[in-house]
Short mmCIF file of C-alpha atoms and ligand atoms in Angstrom, two decimals:
data_model
loop_
_atom_site.label_atom_id
_atom_site.label_comp_id
_atom_site.label_asym_id
_atom_site.label_seq_id
_atom_site.Cartn_x
_atom_site.Cartn_y
_atom_site.Cartn_z
CA MET A 1 47.07 70.00 139.04
CA PHE A 2 50.52 67.47 139.85
CA GLU A 3 47.83 64.96 141.85
CA TYR A 4 46.65 63.93 139.17
CA LEU A 5 49.42 62.40 137.66
CA THR A 6 49.73 58.43 137.27
CA PRO A 7 53.07 56.84 137.94
CA GLN A 8 54.56 55.49 135.20
CA PRO A 9 56.70 51.97 134.61
CA ASN A 10 60.32 52.16 134.47
CA ASP A 11 61.67 51.21 131.15
CA ALA A 12 62.52 47.76 130.99
CA ILE A 13 66.19 48.20 129.49
CA MET A 14 66.66 51.02 131.59
CA ALA A 15 65.66 49.29 134.96
CA LEU A 16 67.78 46.82 134.19
CA MET A 17 70.87 49.01 133.44
CA GLU A 18 70.30 50.16 136.86
CA ALA A 19 70.10 47.19 138.72
CA CYS A 20 72.97 45.80 137.21
CA LYS A 21 75.45 48.70 138.13
CA ALA A 22 73.80 48.33 141.78
CA ASP A 23 74.92 44.89 142.01
CA PRO A 24 78.24 44.49 144.48
CA ASN A 25 78.90 40.84 142.86
CA PRO A 26 82.48 41.04 141.05
CA LYS A 27 81.57 37.81 138.99
CA LYS A 28 78.29 39.57 137.41
CA ILE A 29 77.48 39.79 133.91
CA ASP A 30 76.05 42.50 131.71
CA LEU A 31 74.13 41.67 128.99
CA GLY A 32 71.53 43.90 129.22
CA VAL A 33 71.14 47.49 127.90
CA GLY A 34 72.39 47.65 123.84
CA VAL A 35 75.83 49.43 124.26
CA TYR A 36 79.08 48.07 122.86
CA LYS A 37 81.91 46.59 125.51
CA ASP A 38 85.35 45.99 124.56
CA ALA A 39 87.13 42.81 125.63
CA ALA A 40 88.02 44.85 129.27
CA GLY A 41 84.05 45.55 129.54
CA SER A 42 84.57 49.09 128.78
CA THR A 43 82.82 51.47 126.29
CA THR A 44 85.19 53.60 125.32
CA ILE A 45 85.32 56.65 122.89
CA MET A 46 86.10 55.67 119.27
CA ARG A 47 89.53 56.67 118.58
CA ALA A 48 88.09 58.47 115.14
CA VAL A 49 85.64 60.66 117.31
CA LYS A 50 88.54 61.09 120.23
CA LYS A 51 91.03 62.75 117.18
CA ALA A 52 88.13 64.52 115.31
CA GLU A 53 86.89 65.95 118.82
CA GLU A 54 90.71 67.23 119.02
CA LEU A 55 90.62 68.72 115.47
CA TRP A 56 87.16 70.57 116.19
CA TRP A 57 88.16 72.01 118.94
CA HIS A 58 90.46 74.27 117.34
CA GLU A 59 88.47 74.42 114.43
CA GLU A 60 84.73 75.28 115.92
CA GLN A 61 84.33 79.00 115.49
CA THR A 62 80.94 79.66 116.85
CA LYS A 63 78.22 77.75 118.66
CA THR A 64 75.12 79.62 117.43
CA TYR A 65 72.42 77.69 116.05
CA VAL A 66 72.42 75.48 113.22
CA GLY A 67 69.03 75.13 112.20
CA THR A 68 65.77 73.14 112.46
CA VAL A 69 66.95 70.25 110.39
CA GLY A 70 70.71 70.14 111.85
CA ASN A 71 74.10 69.77 110.07
CA ALA A 72 73.73 69.85 106.16
CA GLU A 73 77.11 67.58 105.41
CA PHE A 74 76.11 65.83 108.20
CA ARG A 75 73.09 64.53 106.52
CA ARG A 76 74.89 64.45 103.10
CA LEU A 77 77.61 62.19 104.06
CA MET A 78 75.49 59.62 105.76
CA LEU A 79 72.86 59.48 103.17
CA ASP A 80 75.96 59.22 100.82
CA MET A 81 77.34 56.64 103.11
CA MET A 82 74.31 54.33 103.56
CA LEU A 83 72.92 54.82 100.25
CA GLY A 84 75.58 54.87 97.98
CA GLU A 85 76.61 58.25 96.73
CA ASN A 86 75.34 58.30 93.28
CA ASN A 87 71.79 56.78 94.13
CA PRO A 88 69.33 58.21 92.21
CA VAL A 89 66.89 58.70 95.03
CA LEU A 90 69.06 61.11 96.79
CA ALA A 91 67.40 63.82 94.66
CA ARG A 92 63.97 62.92 95.94
CA THR A 93 64.89 62.68 99.67
CA ALA A 94 64.26 65.14 102.26
CA SER A 95 66.44 64.68 105.78
CA ALA A 96 66.76 66.21 109.00
CA GLN A 97 69.46 65.31 111.67
CA ALA A 98 67.71 64.19 114.65
CA ALA A 99 68.11 63.63 118.51
CA GLY A 100 69.30 59.94 118.42
CA GLY A 101 67.84 57.30 116.43
CA SER A 102 64.75 57.59 118.79
CA GLY A 103 64.35 61.29 117.67
CA ALA A 104 64.66 60.12 114.10
CA LEU A 105 61.72 57.63 114.70
CA ARG A 106 59.75 59.99 116.24
CA ILE A 107 60.08 62.82 113.52
CA GLY A 108 59.15 59.54 111.15
CA ALA A 109 56.00 58.68 113.05
CA GLU A 110 55.08 62.73 113.20
CA ILE A 111 55.30 62.94 109.48
CA ILE A 112 53.42 59.69 108.87
CA LYS A 113 50.61 60.99 111.00
CA SER A 114 50.96 64.52 109.21
CA ALA A 115 50.88 62.58 106.04
CA ALA A 116 48.33 59.71 106.60
CA PRO A 117 46.89 60.17 110.26
CA ASP A 118 44.94 56.91 110.00
CA ALA A 119 47.58 54.73 108.70
CA THR A 120 48.52 51.89 111.06
CA VAL A 121 52.30 51.07 111.67
CA TRP A 122 52.89 47.70 111.60
CA VAL A 123 56.13 46.58 113.76
CA SER A 124 57.81 42.94 113.94
CA ARG A 125 56.91 40.71 116.87
CA PRO A 126 59.08 41.29 119.11
CA THR A 127 61.04 44.39 117.96
CA TRP A 128 62.55 47.01 120.07
CA ALA A 129 60.76 47.68 123.15
CA ASN A 130 60.96 51.77 122.55
CA HIS A 131 59.21 51.20 119.33
CA ILE A 132 55.71 50.88 120.32
CA PRO A 133 55.88 54.04 122.62
CA LEU A 134 57.92 55.82 120.31
CA ILE A 135 55.44 55.92 117.52
CA SER A 136 52.00 55.62 119.36
CA SER A 137 52.86 58.59 121.38
CA ALA A 138 52.74 60.54 117.82
CA GLY A 139 49.28 59.31 117.92
CA LEU A 140 49.65 56.42 115.20
CA LYS A 141 47.80 53.25 115.43
CA ILE A 142 50.45 50.34 116.26
CA ASP A 143 49.93 46.52 115.68
CA ASP A 144 52.10 43.70 114.96
CA TYR A 145 53.68 40.99 112.63
CA PRO A 146 54.66 37.54 112.85
CA TYR A 147 58.44 37.75 112.89
CA TYR A 148 60.48 35.90 115.37
CA ASN A 149 59.84 32.08 115.64
CA ARG A 150 60.80 30.96 119.61
CA GLU A 151 61.01 27.46 118.66
CA THR A 152 63.32 27.61 115.71
CA LEU A 153 65.16 30.96 116.69
CA GLY A 154 64.95 32.25 113.09
CA VAL A 155 62.46 34.74 111.03
CA ASP A 156 58.98 33.51 109.98
CA PHE A 157 59.10 35.20 106.69
CA ASP A 158 56.27 33.64 104.95
CA ASP A 159 54.19 33.78 108.08
CA MET A 160 54.90 37.48 107.91
CA LEU A 161 54.07 38.10 104.42
CA HIS A 162 50.83 36.43 104.79
CA HIS A 163 49.83 37.93 107.97
CA LEU A 164 50.51 41.57 106.23
CA GLU A 165 48.30 40.36 103.03
CA GLN A 166 45.60 39.70 105.45
CA HIS A 167 45.79 42.40 107.88
CA ALA A 168 47.49 45.72 106.31
CA LYS A 169 45.61 47.57 104.41
CA ALA A 170 46.73 49.76 101.46
CA GLY A 171 48.96 53.17 103.07
CA ASP A 172 49.67 51.24 106.17
CA VAL A 173 53.53 51.34 107.20
CA VAL A 174 55.83 48.66 107.83
CA LEU A 175 58.64 49.07 110.31
CA LEU A 176 61.73 47.10 109.60
CA HIS A 177 65.01 46.81 111.19
CA GLY A 178 67.52 47.37 108.14
CA CYS A 179 70.18 44.98 109.85
CA CYS A 180 70.90 43.68 113.57
CA HIS A 181 67.20 42.85 114.42
CA ASN A 182 66.72 44.58 118.07
CA PRO A 183 66.46 42.27 120.13
CA THR A 184 66.40 39.02 118.21
CA GLY A 185 69.48 39.34 115.75
CA ALA A 186 67.27 37.44 113.22
CA ASP A 187 67.59 39.46 109.84
CA LEU A 188 66.24 38.55 106.81
CA SER A 189 68.30 37.23 103.85
CA PRO A 190 68.82 39.08 100.70
CA GLU A 191 66.68 36.91 98.86
CA GLU A 192 63.68 37.71 101.18
CA TRP A 193 64.15 41.58 101.18
CA ASP A 194 64.38 40.99 97.55
CA ARG A 195 60.70 39.74 97.75
CA LEU A 196 59.54 41.93 100.41
CA ALA A 197 60.34 44.86 98.28
CA VAL A 198 58.40 43.58 95.50
CA PHE A 199 55.56 42.47 98.00
CA LEU A 200 55.46 46.12 99.92
CA THR A 201 55.00 47.77 96.62
CA GLU A 202 52.47 45.67 95.46
CA GLN A 203 50.49 45.65 98.48
CA SER A 204 50.95 49.69 98.67
CA LEU A 205 52.76 49.54 101.65
CA THR A 206 55.35 51.85 102.91
CA PRO A 207 58.86 50.82 104.06
CA TYR A 208 60.09 52.33 107.57
CA ILE A 209 63.28 51.21 108.12
CA ASP A 210 65.22 51.53 111.37
CA LEU A 211 68.77 51.07 110.92
CA ALA A 212 70.33 51.95 114.15
CA TYR A 213 73.55 49.39 113.45
CA PHE A 214 74.41 49.53 110.59
CA GLY A 215 78.37 48.49 110.23
CA LEU A 216 77.85 46.07 113.12
CA GLY A 217 76.56 43.38 111.45
CA ARG A 218 78.14 41.53 108.70
CA GLY A 219 79.66 44.36 107.26
CA MET A 220 78.76 47.91 105.74
CA VAL A 221 77.92 46.79 102.20
CA GLU A 222 75.98 43.94 103.74
CA ASP A 223 74.28 45.32 106.20
CA THR A 224 72.56 47.98 103.93
CA TYR A 225 72.01 45.74 101.61
CA GLY A 226 67.83 45.53 102.42
CA LEU A 227 67.82 49.77 102.75
CA ARG A 228 69.02 50.24 98.91
CA LYS A 229 66.72 47.10 97.60
CA ILE A 230 63.71 48.64 99.33
CA LEU A 231 64.76 52.33 97.85
CA ALA A 232 65.71 50.57 94.27
CA VAL A 233 61.89 49.04 94.18
CA CYS A 234 59.52 51.36 96.62
CA PRO A 235 58.44 54.55 95.24
CA GLU A 236 58.43 56.01 98.93
CA ALA A 237 59.93 55.05 102.40
CA ILE A 238 61.31 56.64 105.76
CA LEU A 239 64.46 55.93 107.13
CA ALA A 240 65.57 56.18 110.48
CA ALA A 241 69.49 56.03 111.13
CA SER A 242 71.30 56.11 114.17
CA CYS A 243 74.93 57.16 115.34
CA SER A 244 74.71 55.87 118.88
CA LYS A 245 76.59 52.38 118.37
CA ASN A 246 78.60 52.51 115.23
CA PHE A 247 80.50 55.90 116.32
CA ALA A 248 79.74 55.04 120.25
CA LEU A 249 78.13 58.37 120.39
CA TYR A 250 75.19 57.07 122.51
CA ARG A 251 74.78 60.63 124.72
CA GLU A 252 75.50 63.26 122.43
CA ARG A 253 72.43 62.33 120.38
CA VAL A 254 73.00 61.64 116.89
CA GLY A 255 70.77 60.35 114.38
CA LEU A 256 69.12 60.98 111.01
CA VAL A 257 65.79 60.94 109.58
CA ALA A 258 64.97 60.49 105.55
CA VAL A 259 62.26 60.57 103.89
CA ILE A 260 61.96 59.29 100.61
CA CYS A 261 59.36 60.90 98.18
CA LYS A 262 58.16 59.74 94.78
CA ASP A 263 59.24 63.01 93.48
CA GLU A 264 61.36 66.39 94.08
CA ASP A 265 58.51 68.39 94.13
CA THR A 266 56.90 66.04 96.95
CA ALA A 267 60.53 66.05 98.57
CA LYS A 268 60.79 69.76 99.01
CA ILE A 269 57.74 69.66 101.10
CA ALA A 270 58.45 66.58 103.08
CA GLN A 271 61.59 68.94 103.71
CA SER A 272 59.63 71.73 105.04
CA GLN A 273 57.66 69.33 107.24
CA LEU A 274 60.57 68.08 109.17
CA GLY A 275 61.96 71.21 109.94
CA SER A 276 58.41 72.28 111.46
CA ILE A 277 58.07 68.89 113.13
CA GLN A 278 61.32 69.11 114.51
CA ARG A 279 60.67 72.93 115.49
CA LYS A 280 57.53 71.70 117.00
CA ILE A 281 59.16 68.98 119.46
CA ILE A 282 62.64 70.25 120.36
CA SER A 283 63.06 73.17 117.85
CA MET A 284 66.63 72.02 116.85
CA PRO A 285 68.97 69.10 117.03
CA PRO A 286 72.17 69.19 119.42
CA ASP A 287 74.85 69.96 117.45
CA HIS A 288 78.06 68.61 118.62
CA GLY A 289 78.02 64.60 117.54
CA ALA A 290 76.89 64.99 114.05
CA ALA A 291 79.62 67.75 113.45
CA LEU A 292 82.09 65.03 114.41
CA VAL A 293 80.56 62.42 112.48
CA ALA A 294 80.62 64.93 109.46
CA ARG A 295 84.49 65.88 110.42
CA ILE A 296 85.00 62.08 110.34
CA LEU A 297 83.07 60.98 107.26
CA GLY A 298 84.48 63.91 105.43
CA ASP A 299 88.36 63.03 106.35
CA ALA A 300 89.79 60.45 104.67
CA ASP A 301 92.10 59.50 107.44
CA LEU A 302 89.90 59.94 110.05
CA ARG A 303 87.02 57.68 108.04
CA LYS A 304 89.68 55.16 107.65
CA MET A 305 90.43 55.13 111.22
CA TRP A 306 86.67 54.90 111.97
CA VAL A 307 85.96 52.11 109.43
CA GLU A 308 89.27 50.33 110.80
CA GLU A 309 87.67 50.53 114.71
CA LEU A 310 84.21 49.65 113.32
CA ASP A 311 85.66 46.35 111.57
CA GLU A 312 87.39 45.82 114.96
CA MET A 313 84.26 45.67 116.92
CA ARG A 314 82.18 43.55 114.69
CA ASN A 315 84.67 41.16 114.27
CA ARG A 316 85.00 40.88 118.07
CA MET A 317 81.56 40.12 118.36
CA LEU A 318 81.38 37.74 115.59
CA GLY A 319 84.23 35.80 117.48
CA LEU A 320 82.12 36.04 120.42
CA ARG A 321 79.07 34.51 118.77
CA GLN A 322 80.86 31.80 117.81
CA LEU A 323 82.55 31.19 121.37
CA LEU A 324 79.26 31.31 122.58
CA SER A 325 77.98 29.27 120.15
CA GLU A 326 80.63 26.26 120.89
CA ALA A 327 79.79 26.47 124.60
CA LEU A 328 75.91 26.00 123.95
CA ASP A 329 76.28 23.24 121.85
CA VAL A 330 75.69 20.30 124.15
CA GLN A 331 72.83 18.05 124.72
CA GLY A 332 69.84 21.09 124.95
CA GLY A 333 71.73 23.86 123.70
CA GLU A 334 72.18 22.91 120.02
CA VAL A 335 69.28 25.11 118.58
CA MET A 336 71.00 28.15 120.93
CA ALA A 337 74.44 27.07 119.30
CA ALA A 338 73.35 27.54 115.68
CA ALA A 339 71.06 30.75 116.14
CA VAL A 340 73.39 32.34 118.04
CA LYS A 341 76.14 31.88 115.16
CA ASP A 342 73.84 32.83 112.07
CA GLN A 343 72.34 35.68 114.12
CA ASN A 344 73.72 39.37 113.37
CA GLY A 345 74.49 42.63 115.43
CA MET A 346 74.62 43.01 119.14
CA PHE A 347 71.56 40.89 120.07
CA SER A 348 70.08 37.53 119.97
CA THR A 349 66.82 36.31 121.47
CA LEU A 350 67.27 33.29 123.94
CA PRO A 351 64.08 30.83 124.48
CA ILE A 352 63.90 31.58 127.95
CA SER A 353 60.83 32.62 130.30
CA LYS A 354 60.98 35.64 132.46
CA ALA A 355 60.88 32.86 135.63
CA GLN A 356 64.26 32.19 134.04
CA ALA A 357 65.33 35.57 133.28
CA GLU A 358 64.61 36.23 136.91
CA LYS A 359 66.42 33.38 138.39
CA LEU A 360 70.00 34.39 136.18
CA ARG A 361 69.53 37.68 137.62
CA SER A 362 69.15 36.89 141.31
CA ASP A 363 71.18 33.41 141.54
CA TYR A 364 74.27 34.40 138.78
CA SER A 365 74.32 37.84 138.84
CA ILE A 366 73.67 37.62 134.69
CA TYR A 367 71.10 40.66 133.47
CA LEU A 368 69.40 40.05 130.50
CA THR A 369 66.22 41.12 129.84
CA ASN A 370 62.97 39.37 130.71
CA SER A 371 61.88 38.76 127.20
CA GLY A 372 65.95 36.36 126.72
CA ARG A 373 67.52 39.42 124.72
CA ILE A 374 71.16 38.95 125.14
CA ASN A 375 74.02 41.71 124.34
CA ILE A 376 76.71 39.35 122.56
CA ALA A 377 79.16 42.47 123.72
CA GLY A 378 78.54 42.19 127.13
CA THR A 379 80.28 38.37 127.11
CA ASN A 380 83.79 37.95 126.93
CA THR A 381 86.04 34.79 126.91
CA SER A 382 86.44 34.77 130.43
CA ASN A 383 82.57 34.80 131.64
CA ILE A 384 81.33 32.81 128.24
CA PRO A 385 81.87 29.70 129.95
CA ARG A 386 79.62 30.71 133.33
CA PHE A 387 77.23 32.10 131.07
CA ALA A 388 76.63 29.02 129.11
CA GLU A 389 76.67 26.87 132.35
CA ALA A 390 74.59 28.92 134.10
CA LEU A 391 72.10 29.35 131.22
CA LEU A 392 71.74 25.87 130.57
CA ALA A 393 71.23 24.99 134.68
CA VAL A 394 68.20 27.37 134.30
CA LEU A 395 66.70 25.74 131.28
C1 LIG B 401 69.00 48.92 123.55
O1 LIG B 401 68.11 48.58 122.59
O2 LIG B 401 69.30 48.16 124.76
C2 LIG B 401 69.65 50.41 123.30
O3 LIG B 401 68.93 50.69 122.03
C3 LIG B 401 69.14 51.13 124.38
C4 LIG B 401 67.99 51.70 124.43
O4 LIG B 401 67.71 52.93 124.47
O5 LIG B 401 66.96 50.84 124.72
#
């Protein structure tokens, strides 16, 4: 039977990661896959995670199954942190621990498929490359709305609303990046979130918020402004959150999906759906990483240690944005210089073509996606001048 299989293209981000690893040039610059790197270029285990692992090694008594929706303490602490402890929507929220943010997105897609099989999921143009395969493989229709303007390097917010108003139908779902838009770093302003929340409610569109970079944008409060506003105004929503980046738990696959319903009775049904969907896909989520997150968030000292390191990571990236912006602020680079400084989180998308991205790879060993996405954390004080020079040369 396997002779009927057709070869599949490599995932672009994963292929870029492999190509960079294989490049022997000691001056190579890796701006590809979205992992945080410190000044030495290393992706280390966070101090609070290491400490929690040590404590947990002594405390953990069993490896028996936890259950289809995972660790309840992890879910409660994560939701309290993202939504605020006394948020009234918590009473009508169903949730499941998931295998990373991707697992959360997939479960969210499956629950849309169960509730509204004819809904179209609208994604920003551009969006994270894996959003489309993850969501459409649940059998849902996907379409896109204008978002990033490759000339101004800002958000075309009015076009976005206009397009959705014209083309989306009541009952459709709109996928939004809660903060640190991947791949562009261009986020909505608080005023735009306010307008969007009202617009979605008036149009009967359901927001589906992907919160993968919480804490790495402008701050823990700032990064949840959009999420909290949407939940305060829209009666229903889905949230897919990841601990890959902000806890640096990438390979442990720690995520959370939450379904915010109109009332508590519906939330109970949604809760049973989440368990049943997970059971059908992977049966149960892996426990280790979620147990560590629960250990950290539930312990004042560990939590403080985690917040401090997260602040360091965010501030380092903001400093790199400033330096890169200064290096690009020469003739021909002014628009990029302004955008890089204003954008949020790990990524910016620069206005370069596929051929220019390939030239940066072949001639300079600089690795970024063909769409022009750069991982700011891959830059550092010593490689920024070389990167800026090469970039301006290929442009
Ligand atoms: C990225 O966007 O680079 C990361 O989220 C890693 C991935 O899985 O694509």
